[in-house]
Coordinates of C-alpha atoms (C1' of nucleotides) in Angstrom, one line a residue:
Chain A
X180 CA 46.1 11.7 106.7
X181 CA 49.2 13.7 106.6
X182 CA 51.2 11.7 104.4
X183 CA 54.1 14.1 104.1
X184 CA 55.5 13.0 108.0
X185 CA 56.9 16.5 108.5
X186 CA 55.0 17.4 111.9
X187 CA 52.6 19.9 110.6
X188 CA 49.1 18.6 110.2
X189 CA 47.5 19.1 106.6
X190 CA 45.3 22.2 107.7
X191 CA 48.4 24.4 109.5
X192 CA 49.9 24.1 106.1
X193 CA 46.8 25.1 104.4
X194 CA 46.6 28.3 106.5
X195 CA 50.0 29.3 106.2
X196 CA 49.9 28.7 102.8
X197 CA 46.3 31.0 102.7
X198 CA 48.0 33.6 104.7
X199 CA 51.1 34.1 102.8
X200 CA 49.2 34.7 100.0
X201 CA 47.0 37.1 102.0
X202 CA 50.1 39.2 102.8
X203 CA 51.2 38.9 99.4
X204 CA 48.3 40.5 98.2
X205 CA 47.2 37.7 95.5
X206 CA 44.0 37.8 96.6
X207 CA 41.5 41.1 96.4
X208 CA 39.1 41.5 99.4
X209 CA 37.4 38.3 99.1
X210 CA 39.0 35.1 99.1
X211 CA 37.9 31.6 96.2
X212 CA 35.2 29.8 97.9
X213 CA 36.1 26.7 100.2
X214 CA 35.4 24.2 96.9
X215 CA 37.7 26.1 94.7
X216 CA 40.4 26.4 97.4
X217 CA 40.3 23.2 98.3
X218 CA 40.7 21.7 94.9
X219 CA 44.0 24.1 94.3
X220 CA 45.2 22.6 97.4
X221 CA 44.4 19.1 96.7
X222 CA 42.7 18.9 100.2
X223 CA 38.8 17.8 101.4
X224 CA 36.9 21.1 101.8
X225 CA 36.4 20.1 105.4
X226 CA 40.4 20.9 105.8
X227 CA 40.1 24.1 103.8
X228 CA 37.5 25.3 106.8
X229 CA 39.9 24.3 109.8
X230 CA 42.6 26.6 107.9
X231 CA 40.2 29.1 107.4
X232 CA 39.0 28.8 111.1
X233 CA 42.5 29.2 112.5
X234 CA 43.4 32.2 110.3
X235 CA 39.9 33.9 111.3
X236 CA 40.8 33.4 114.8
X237 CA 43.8 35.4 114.1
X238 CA 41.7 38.3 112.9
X239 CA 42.5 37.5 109.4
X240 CA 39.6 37.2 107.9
X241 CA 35.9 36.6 108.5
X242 CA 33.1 34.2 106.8
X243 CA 29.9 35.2 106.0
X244 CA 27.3 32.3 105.4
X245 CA 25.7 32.6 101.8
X246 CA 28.4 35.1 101.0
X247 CA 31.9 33.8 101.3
X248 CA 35.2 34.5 102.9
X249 CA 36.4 38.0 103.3
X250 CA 39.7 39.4 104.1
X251 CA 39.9 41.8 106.9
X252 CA 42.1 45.3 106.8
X253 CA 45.3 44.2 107.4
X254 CA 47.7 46.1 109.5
X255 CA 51.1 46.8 108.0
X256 CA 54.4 45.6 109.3
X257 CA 56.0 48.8 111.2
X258 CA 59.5 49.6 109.4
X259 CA 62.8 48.8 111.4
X260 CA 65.7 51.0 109.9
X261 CA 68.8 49.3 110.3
X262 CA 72.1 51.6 109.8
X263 CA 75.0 53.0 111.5
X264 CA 72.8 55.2 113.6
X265 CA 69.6 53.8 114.4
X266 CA 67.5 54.1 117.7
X267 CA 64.9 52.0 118.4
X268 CA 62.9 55.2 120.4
X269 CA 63.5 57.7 117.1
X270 CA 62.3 55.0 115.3
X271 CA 59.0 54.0 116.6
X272 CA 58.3 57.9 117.3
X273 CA 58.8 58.8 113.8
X274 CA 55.9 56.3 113.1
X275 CA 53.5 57.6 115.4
X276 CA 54.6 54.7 118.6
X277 CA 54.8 55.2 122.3
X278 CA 57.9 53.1 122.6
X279 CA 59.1 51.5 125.9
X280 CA 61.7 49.0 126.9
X281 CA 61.1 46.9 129.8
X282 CA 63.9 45.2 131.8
X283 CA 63.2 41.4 132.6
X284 CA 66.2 40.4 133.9
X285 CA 70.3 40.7 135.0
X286 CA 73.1 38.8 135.3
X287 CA 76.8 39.5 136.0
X288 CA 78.6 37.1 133.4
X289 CA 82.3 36.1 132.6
X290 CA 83.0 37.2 128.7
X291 CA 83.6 33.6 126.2
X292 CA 86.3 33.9 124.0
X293 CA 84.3 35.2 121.3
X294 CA 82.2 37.7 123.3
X295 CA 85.5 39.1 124.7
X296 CA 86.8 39.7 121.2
X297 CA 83.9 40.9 120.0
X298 CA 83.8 43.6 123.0
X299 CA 87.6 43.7 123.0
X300 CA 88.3 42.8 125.9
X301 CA 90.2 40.0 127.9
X302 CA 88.8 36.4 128.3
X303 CA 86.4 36.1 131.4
X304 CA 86.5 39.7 132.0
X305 CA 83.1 40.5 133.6
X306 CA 79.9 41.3 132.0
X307 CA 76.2 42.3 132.3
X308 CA 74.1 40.5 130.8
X309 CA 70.5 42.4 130.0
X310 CA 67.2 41.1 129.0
X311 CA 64.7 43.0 127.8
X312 CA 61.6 43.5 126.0
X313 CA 60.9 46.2 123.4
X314 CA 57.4 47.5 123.0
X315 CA 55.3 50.1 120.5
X316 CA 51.9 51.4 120.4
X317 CA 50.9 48.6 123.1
X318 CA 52.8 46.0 121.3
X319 CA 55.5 43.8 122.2
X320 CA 58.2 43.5 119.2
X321 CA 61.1 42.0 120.0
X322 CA 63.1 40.6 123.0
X323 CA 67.0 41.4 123.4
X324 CA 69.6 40.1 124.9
X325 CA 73.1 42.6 124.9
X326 CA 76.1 42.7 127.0
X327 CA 78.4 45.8 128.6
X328 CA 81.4 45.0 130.3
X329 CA 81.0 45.7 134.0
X330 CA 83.9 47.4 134.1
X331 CA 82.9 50.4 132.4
X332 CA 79.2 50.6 132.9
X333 CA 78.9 49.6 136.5
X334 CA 75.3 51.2 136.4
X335 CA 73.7 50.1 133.1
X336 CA 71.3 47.8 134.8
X337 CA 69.6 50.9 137.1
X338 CA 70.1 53.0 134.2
X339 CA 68.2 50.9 131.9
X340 CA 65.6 49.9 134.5
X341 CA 65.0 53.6 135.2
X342 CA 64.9 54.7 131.5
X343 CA 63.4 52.1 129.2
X344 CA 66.2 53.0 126.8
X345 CA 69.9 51.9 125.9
X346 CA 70.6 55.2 124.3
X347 CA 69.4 57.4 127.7
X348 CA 70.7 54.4 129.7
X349 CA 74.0 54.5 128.0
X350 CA 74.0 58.6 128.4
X351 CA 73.8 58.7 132.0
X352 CA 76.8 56.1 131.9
X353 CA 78.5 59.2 130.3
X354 CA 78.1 58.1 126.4
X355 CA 76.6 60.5 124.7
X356 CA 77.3 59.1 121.3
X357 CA 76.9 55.7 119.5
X358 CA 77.0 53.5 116.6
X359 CA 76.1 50.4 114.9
X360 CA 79.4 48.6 113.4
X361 CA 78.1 45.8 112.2
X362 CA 74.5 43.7 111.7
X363 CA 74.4 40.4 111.2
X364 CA 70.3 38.9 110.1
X365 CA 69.2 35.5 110.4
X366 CA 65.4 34.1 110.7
X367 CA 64.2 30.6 113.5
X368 CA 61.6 29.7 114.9
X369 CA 61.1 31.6 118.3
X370 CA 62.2 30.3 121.6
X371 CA 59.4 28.8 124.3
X372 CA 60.1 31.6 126.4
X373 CA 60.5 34.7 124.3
X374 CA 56.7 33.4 123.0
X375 CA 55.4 33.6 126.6
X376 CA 57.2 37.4 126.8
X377 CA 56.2 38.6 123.5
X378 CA 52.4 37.2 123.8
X379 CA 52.4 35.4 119.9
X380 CA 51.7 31.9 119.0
X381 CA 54.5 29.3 120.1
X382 CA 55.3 28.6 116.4
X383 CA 56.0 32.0 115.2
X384 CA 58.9 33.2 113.2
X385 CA 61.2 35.7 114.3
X386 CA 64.2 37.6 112.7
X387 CA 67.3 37.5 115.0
X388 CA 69.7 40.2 114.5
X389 CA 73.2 40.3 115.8
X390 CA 74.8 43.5 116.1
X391 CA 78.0 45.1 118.0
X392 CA 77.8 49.3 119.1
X393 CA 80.8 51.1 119.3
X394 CA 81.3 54.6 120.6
X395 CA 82.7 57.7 119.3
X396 CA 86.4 56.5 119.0
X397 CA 85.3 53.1 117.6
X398 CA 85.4 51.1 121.4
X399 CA 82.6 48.5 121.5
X400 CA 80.4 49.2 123.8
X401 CA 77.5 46.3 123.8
X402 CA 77.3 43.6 121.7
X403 CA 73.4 42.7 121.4
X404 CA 71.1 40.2 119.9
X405 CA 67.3 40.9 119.5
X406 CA 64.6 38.6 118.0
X407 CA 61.8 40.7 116.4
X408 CA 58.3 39.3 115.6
X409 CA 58.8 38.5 111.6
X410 CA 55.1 38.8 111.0
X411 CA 55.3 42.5 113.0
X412 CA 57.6 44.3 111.1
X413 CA 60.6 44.4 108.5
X414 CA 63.9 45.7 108.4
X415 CA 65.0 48.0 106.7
X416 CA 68.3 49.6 105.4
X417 CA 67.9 51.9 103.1
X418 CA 71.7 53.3 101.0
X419 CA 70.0 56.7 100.1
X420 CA 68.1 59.3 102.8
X421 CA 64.4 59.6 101.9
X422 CA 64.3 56.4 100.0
X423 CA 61.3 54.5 101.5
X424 CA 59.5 53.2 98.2
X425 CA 57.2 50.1 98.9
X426 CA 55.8 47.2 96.6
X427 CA 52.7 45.5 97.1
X428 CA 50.8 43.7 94.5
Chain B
X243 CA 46.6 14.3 121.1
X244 CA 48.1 17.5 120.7
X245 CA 46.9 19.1 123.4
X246 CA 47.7 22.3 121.9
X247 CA 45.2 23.1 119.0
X248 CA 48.4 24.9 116.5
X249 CA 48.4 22.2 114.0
X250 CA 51.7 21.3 115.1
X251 CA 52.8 17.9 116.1
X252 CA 54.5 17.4 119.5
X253 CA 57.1 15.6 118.2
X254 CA 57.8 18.5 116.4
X255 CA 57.8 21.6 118.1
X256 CA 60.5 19.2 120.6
X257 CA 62.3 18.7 117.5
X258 CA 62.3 22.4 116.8
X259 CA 63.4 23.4 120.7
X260 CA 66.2 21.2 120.7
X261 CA 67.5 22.2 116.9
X262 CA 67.8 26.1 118.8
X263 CA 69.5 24.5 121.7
X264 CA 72.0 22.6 119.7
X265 CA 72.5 26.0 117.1
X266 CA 73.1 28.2 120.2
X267 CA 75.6 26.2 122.0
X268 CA 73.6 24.6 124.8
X269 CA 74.9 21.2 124.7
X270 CA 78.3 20.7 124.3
X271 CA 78.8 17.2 121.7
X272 CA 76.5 15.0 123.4
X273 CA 73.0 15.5 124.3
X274 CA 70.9 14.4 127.7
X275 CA 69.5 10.7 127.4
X276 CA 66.2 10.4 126.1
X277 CA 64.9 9.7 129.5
X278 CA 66.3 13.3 130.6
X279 CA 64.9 15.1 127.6
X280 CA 61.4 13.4 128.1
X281 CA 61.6 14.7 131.3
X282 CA 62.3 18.1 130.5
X283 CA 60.1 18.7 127.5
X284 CA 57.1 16.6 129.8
X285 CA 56.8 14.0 126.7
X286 CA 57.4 10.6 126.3
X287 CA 60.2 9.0 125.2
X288 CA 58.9 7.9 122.0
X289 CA 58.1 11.3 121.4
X290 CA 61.4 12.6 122.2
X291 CA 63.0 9.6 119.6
X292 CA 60.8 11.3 117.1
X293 CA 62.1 14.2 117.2
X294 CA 65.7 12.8 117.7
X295 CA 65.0 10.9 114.6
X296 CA 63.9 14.1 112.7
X297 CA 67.1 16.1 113.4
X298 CA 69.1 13.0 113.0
X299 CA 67.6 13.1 109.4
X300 CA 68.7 16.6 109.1
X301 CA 72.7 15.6 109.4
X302 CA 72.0 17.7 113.4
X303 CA 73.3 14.5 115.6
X304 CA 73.6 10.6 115.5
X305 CA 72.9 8.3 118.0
X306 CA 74.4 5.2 118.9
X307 CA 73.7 2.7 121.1
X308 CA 74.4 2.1 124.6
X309 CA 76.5 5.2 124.4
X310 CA 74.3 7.8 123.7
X311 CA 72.6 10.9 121.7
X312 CA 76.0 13.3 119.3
X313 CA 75.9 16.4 118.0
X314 CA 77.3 16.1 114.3
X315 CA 80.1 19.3 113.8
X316 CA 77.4 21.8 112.1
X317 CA 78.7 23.8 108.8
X318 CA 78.3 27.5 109.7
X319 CA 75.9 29.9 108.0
X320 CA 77.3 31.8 104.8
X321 CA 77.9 35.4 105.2
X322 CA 75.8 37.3 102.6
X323 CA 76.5 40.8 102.8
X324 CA 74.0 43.6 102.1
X325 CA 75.4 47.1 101.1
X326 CA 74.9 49.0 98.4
X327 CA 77.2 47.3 96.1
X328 CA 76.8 43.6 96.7
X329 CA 77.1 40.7 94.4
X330 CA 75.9 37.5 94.8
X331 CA 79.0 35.8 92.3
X332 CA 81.9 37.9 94.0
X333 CA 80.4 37.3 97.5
X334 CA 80.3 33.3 97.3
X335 CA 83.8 33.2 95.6
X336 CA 85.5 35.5 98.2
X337 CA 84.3 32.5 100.2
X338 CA 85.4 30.1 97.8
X339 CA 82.0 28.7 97.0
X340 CA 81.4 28.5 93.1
X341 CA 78.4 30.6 92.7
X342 CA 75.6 29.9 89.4
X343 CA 72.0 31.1 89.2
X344 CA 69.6 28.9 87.3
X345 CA 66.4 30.4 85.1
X346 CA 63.3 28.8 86.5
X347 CA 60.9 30.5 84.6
X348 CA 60.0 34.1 83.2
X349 CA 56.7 35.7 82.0
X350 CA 55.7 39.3 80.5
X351 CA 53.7 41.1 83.0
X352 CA 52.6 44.3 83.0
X353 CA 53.4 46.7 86.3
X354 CA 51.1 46.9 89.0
X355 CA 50.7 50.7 90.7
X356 CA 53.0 49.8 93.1
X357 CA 55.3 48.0 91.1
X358 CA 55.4 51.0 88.4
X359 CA 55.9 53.7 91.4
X360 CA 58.9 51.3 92.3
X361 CA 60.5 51.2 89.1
X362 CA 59.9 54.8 88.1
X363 CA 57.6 53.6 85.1
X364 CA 53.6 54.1 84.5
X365 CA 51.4 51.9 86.1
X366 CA 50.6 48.8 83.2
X367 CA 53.9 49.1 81.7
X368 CA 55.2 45.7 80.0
X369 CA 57.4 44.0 82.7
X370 CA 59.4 41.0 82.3
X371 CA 59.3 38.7 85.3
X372 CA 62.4 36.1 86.2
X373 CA 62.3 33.2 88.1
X374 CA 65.3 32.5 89.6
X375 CA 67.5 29.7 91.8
X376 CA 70.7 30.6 93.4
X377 CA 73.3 28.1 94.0
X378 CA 76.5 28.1 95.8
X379 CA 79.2 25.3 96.6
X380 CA 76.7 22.9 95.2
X381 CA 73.9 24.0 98.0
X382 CA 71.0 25.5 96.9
X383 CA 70.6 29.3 98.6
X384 CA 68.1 31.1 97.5
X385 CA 65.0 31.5 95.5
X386 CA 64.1 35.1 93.9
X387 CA 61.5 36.8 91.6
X388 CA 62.9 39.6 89.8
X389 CA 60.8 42.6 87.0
X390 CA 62.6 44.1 84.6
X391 CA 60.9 46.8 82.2
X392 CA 59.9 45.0 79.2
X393 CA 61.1 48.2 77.2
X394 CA 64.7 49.0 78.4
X395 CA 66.2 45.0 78.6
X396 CA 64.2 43.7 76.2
X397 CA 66.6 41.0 76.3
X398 CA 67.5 40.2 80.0
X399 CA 66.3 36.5 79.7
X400 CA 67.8 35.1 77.3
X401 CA 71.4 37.3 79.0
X402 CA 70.6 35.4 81.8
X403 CA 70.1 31.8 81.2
X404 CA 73.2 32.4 79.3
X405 CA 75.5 33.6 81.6
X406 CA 73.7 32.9 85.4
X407 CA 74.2 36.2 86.1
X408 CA 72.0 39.3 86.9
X409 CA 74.9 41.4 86.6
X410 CA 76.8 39.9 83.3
X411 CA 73.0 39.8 82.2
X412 CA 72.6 43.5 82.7
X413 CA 76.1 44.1 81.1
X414 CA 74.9 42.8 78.1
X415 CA 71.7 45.2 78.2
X416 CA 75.0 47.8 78.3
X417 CA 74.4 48.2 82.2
X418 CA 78.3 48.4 83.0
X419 CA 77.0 49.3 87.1
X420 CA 74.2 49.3 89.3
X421 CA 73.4 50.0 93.0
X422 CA 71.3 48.8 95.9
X423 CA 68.9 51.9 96.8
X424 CA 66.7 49.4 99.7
X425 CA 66.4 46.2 101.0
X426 CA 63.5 45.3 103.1
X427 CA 64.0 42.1 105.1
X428 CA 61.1 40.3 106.8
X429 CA 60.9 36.2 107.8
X430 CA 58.3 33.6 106.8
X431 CA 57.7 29.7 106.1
X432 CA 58.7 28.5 103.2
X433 CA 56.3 28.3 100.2
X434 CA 55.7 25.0 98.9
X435 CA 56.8 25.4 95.4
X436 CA 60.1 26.9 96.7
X437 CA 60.2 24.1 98.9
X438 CA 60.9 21.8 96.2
X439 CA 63.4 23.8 94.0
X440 CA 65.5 24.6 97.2
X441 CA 64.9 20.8 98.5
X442 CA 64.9 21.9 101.7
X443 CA 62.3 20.6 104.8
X444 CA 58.8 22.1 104.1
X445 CA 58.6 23.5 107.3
X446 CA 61.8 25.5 106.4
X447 CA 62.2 29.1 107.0
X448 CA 63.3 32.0 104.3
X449 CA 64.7 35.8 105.2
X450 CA 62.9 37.6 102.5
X451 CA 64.4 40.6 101.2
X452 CA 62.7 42.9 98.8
X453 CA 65.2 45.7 97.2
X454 CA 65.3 48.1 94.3
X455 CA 68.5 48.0 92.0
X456 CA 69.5 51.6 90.2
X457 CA 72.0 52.6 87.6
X458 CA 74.7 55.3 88.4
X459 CA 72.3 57.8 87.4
X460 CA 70.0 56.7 89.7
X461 CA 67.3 55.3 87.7
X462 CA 65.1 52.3 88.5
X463 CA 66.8 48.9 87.2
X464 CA 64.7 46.0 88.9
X465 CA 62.4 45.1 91.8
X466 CA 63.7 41.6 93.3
X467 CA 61.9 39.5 96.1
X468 CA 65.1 37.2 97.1
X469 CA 63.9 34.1 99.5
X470 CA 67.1 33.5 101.3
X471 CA 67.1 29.8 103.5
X472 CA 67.7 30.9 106.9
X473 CA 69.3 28.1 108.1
X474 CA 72.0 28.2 105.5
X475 CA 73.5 32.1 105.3
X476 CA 73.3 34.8 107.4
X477 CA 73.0 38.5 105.9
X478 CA 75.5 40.6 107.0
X479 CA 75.1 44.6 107.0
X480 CA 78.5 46.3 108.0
X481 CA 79.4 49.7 108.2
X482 CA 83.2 49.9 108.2
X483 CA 85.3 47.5 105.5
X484 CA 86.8 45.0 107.5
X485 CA 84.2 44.9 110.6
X486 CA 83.4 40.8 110.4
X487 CA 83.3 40.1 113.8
X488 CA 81.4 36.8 114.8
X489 CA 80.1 35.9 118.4
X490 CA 79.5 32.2 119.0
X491 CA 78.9 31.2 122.8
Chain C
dA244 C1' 84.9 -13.7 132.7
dC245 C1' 81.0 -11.9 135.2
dC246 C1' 77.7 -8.7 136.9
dT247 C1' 75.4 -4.3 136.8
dA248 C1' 73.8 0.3 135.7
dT249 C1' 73.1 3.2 131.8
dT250 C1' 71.4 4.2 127.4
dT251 C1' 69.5 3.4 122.9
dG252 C1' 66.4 0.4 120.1
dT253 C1' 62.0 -2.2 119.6
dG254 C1' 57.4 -4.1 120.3
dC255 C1' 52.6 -3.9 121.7
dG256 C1' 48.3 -2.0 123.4
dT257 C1' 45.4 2.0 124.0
dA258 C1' 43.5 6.6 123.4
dT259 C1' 43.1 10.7 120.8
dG260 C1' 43.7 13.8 116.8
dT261 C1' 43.6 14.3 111.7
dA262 C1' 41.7 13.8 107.1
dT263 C1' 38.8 11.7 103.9
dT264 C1' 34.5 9.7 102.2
Chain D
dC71 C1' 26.7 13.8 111.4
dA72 C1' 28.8 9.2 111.1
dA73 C1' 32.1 5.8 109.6
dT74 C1' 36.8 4.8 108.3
dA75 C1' 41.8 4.9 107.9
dC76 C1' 45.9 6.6 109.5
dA77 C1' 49.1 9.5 112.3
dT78 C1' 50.2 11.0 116.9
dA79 C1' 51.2 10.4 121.8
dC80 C1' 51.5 7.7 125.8
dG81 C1' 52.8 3.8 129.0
dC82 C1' 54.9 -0.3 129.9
dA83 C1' 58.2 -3.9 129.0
dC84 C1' 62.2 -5.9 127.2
dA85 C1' 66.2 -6.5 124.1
dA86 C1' 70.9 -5.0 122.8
dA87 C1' 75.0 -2.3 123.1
dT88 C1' 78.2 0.1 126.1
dA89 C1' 81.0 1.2 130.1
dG90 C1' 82.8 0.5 134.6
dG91 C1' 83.9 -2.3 138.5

DNA sequence: ACCTATTTGTGCGTATGTATT
DNA sequence: CAATACATACGCACAAATAGG
């Protein structure tokens, strides 16, 4: 029996619950045994075990008969700076990450009002449209969607394909230099088909950022919007170089 | 039947697909019939009413009979912008939302390792903990835990149920100015608790951001875990005064 | 005024999944 | 493992409102 009517069967909510708390660090190595855990959440113990089965399916954790429920070495989210002059390549490399872009697919657009401000340039003036898939160290971490006018990077589509990367992509188009003018962050649930791309579970969460590049003299180059993988990694923009301090309970 | 073994109801993940659909511009005011969406999601129609039902709930659409399924003009995000010097009570009013933070609940703590690394004190040094609520124009925003040191603001709880303010609050403790050093910002479901002070769906999703407050000479102020609703603002990072472009297709 | 096609609203029966005891 | 109660999902049918001819 559900009884809250909210779509999201007793257990699921169990686990996520669980699993927050895992992150959070609330628990040591081992977790309360199923009784205790299911008298804090006010569910049968046979619910407590389906949430636990789901989250050791994930590689959470793992249950040992006579023993109890363990907690498995979690891997930390990787760290996304987010500034005027971040590059997704620099980026993974400093952390130790083979980092690749792949290109799924291309389209030749008119620009919408807003896109053509954004871009500054006229109404329905044409566009390429780019989707692609960002992946480090064997794992995919966010899909991205960002738009050039055709105009002046006829070639951005070969470029990209060739290169895996905006920046080298954007380099042969004769840009040498970029940067970020402004980021805008909001959280949904991710899209059927970005789950099928980015190989995670159909209900996961994903951090969509919306951002606008400009070049040297302030022209907008791309205007791009990339969902990460919220349970992958976390942003990160930082006021003062070298300031990287972390909490964890 | 599910089908699916997520723990998450049909009805609901359609709910979810068409919610993104609707936020990102997909349908112009009115929706496909039932019988169309059925088709499309491979459901039944009862399913599809669900989930019709559910965002109807939500304020999303209305339907009416004989005519068809509406999309109800949707209130866009708040802008919440994340620099170095933001405040929560000058950001809302520059949008002319009245802002007012509410205590929840504090506690004396003493600092974890990590925490005292944070906040440039020794680990197990007394800590005062906040529980905050964030409102603006009447909405609820955002739910954060905040630690002080015990030693320097002896006094920040009582400064802040008085005036709702983390910033008149640290005035008080003769903090005239402070400064973002980081913000880390991930995504994840709601907590349940939070759930209920933000009364907001329990399926709901939070940007969390974790940053570290200084003085002007650079010395630790407070560690706060904000829980921002993600359907209801939008953090905004922006690197030139006056960059608020917005891109809406 | 009438008919008809379309679309939402409602009812019932059946099968399966969920949660408790 | 079994029995029970309830929620979910489907399929079919029909009523009620709307719009157009």
């Amino acid at each position: 029996m559900n009884g809250f009517e909210d779509g999201i069967s007793r257990w699921r909510r169990v686990a996520d619950e669980i699993r927050s708390e895992i992150v959070s660090g609330t628990f040591s190595s081992q977790l309360p045994t199923e009784a205790v855990l299911a008298a804090r959440f006010g569910v049968n113990r046979h619910t407590v075990r389906r949430a636990l089965a789901a989250l050791g399916a994930e590689g959470l954790l793992r249950s040992e008969r006579g023993r109890g429920t363990f907690i498995n070495p979690l891997q930390p989210r990787i760290t996304y700076p987010i500034g005027s002059r971040a590059r997704f390549s620099e980026n993974m490399m400093r952390q130790s990450l083979e980092p690749s872009g792949r290109l799924i697919g291309a389209e030749r657009t008119a620009a919408t009002p807003a896109q053509a401000i954004a871009l500054g340039l006229a109404a329905g003036a044409p566009l390429l449209r780019l989707e692609h898939l960002a992946v480090a160290g064997g794992m995919a971490l966010s899909r991205s969607t960002s738009y050039f006018s055709a105009m002046r990077f006829p070639d951005i589509i070969g470029a990209y394909a060739e290169t895996g990367s905006i920046t080298r992509a954007l380099a042969q188009s004769g840009v040498e230099d970029y940067r970020r003018l402004e980021t805008r962050i909001t959280a949904e649930r991710i899209a059927t088909p970005d789950a099928d791309l980015l190989q995670c579970p159909a209900d996961a969460i994903v951090l969509v950022s919306e951002a606008i590049d400009v070049d040297a003299e302030g022209r907008p180059i791309q205007w791009i919007r990339t969902r990460f993988l919220a349970d992958r990694l976390e942003l990160v923009f930082s006021n003062e170089a070298g300031a990287a301090t972390r909490v964890r309970d």
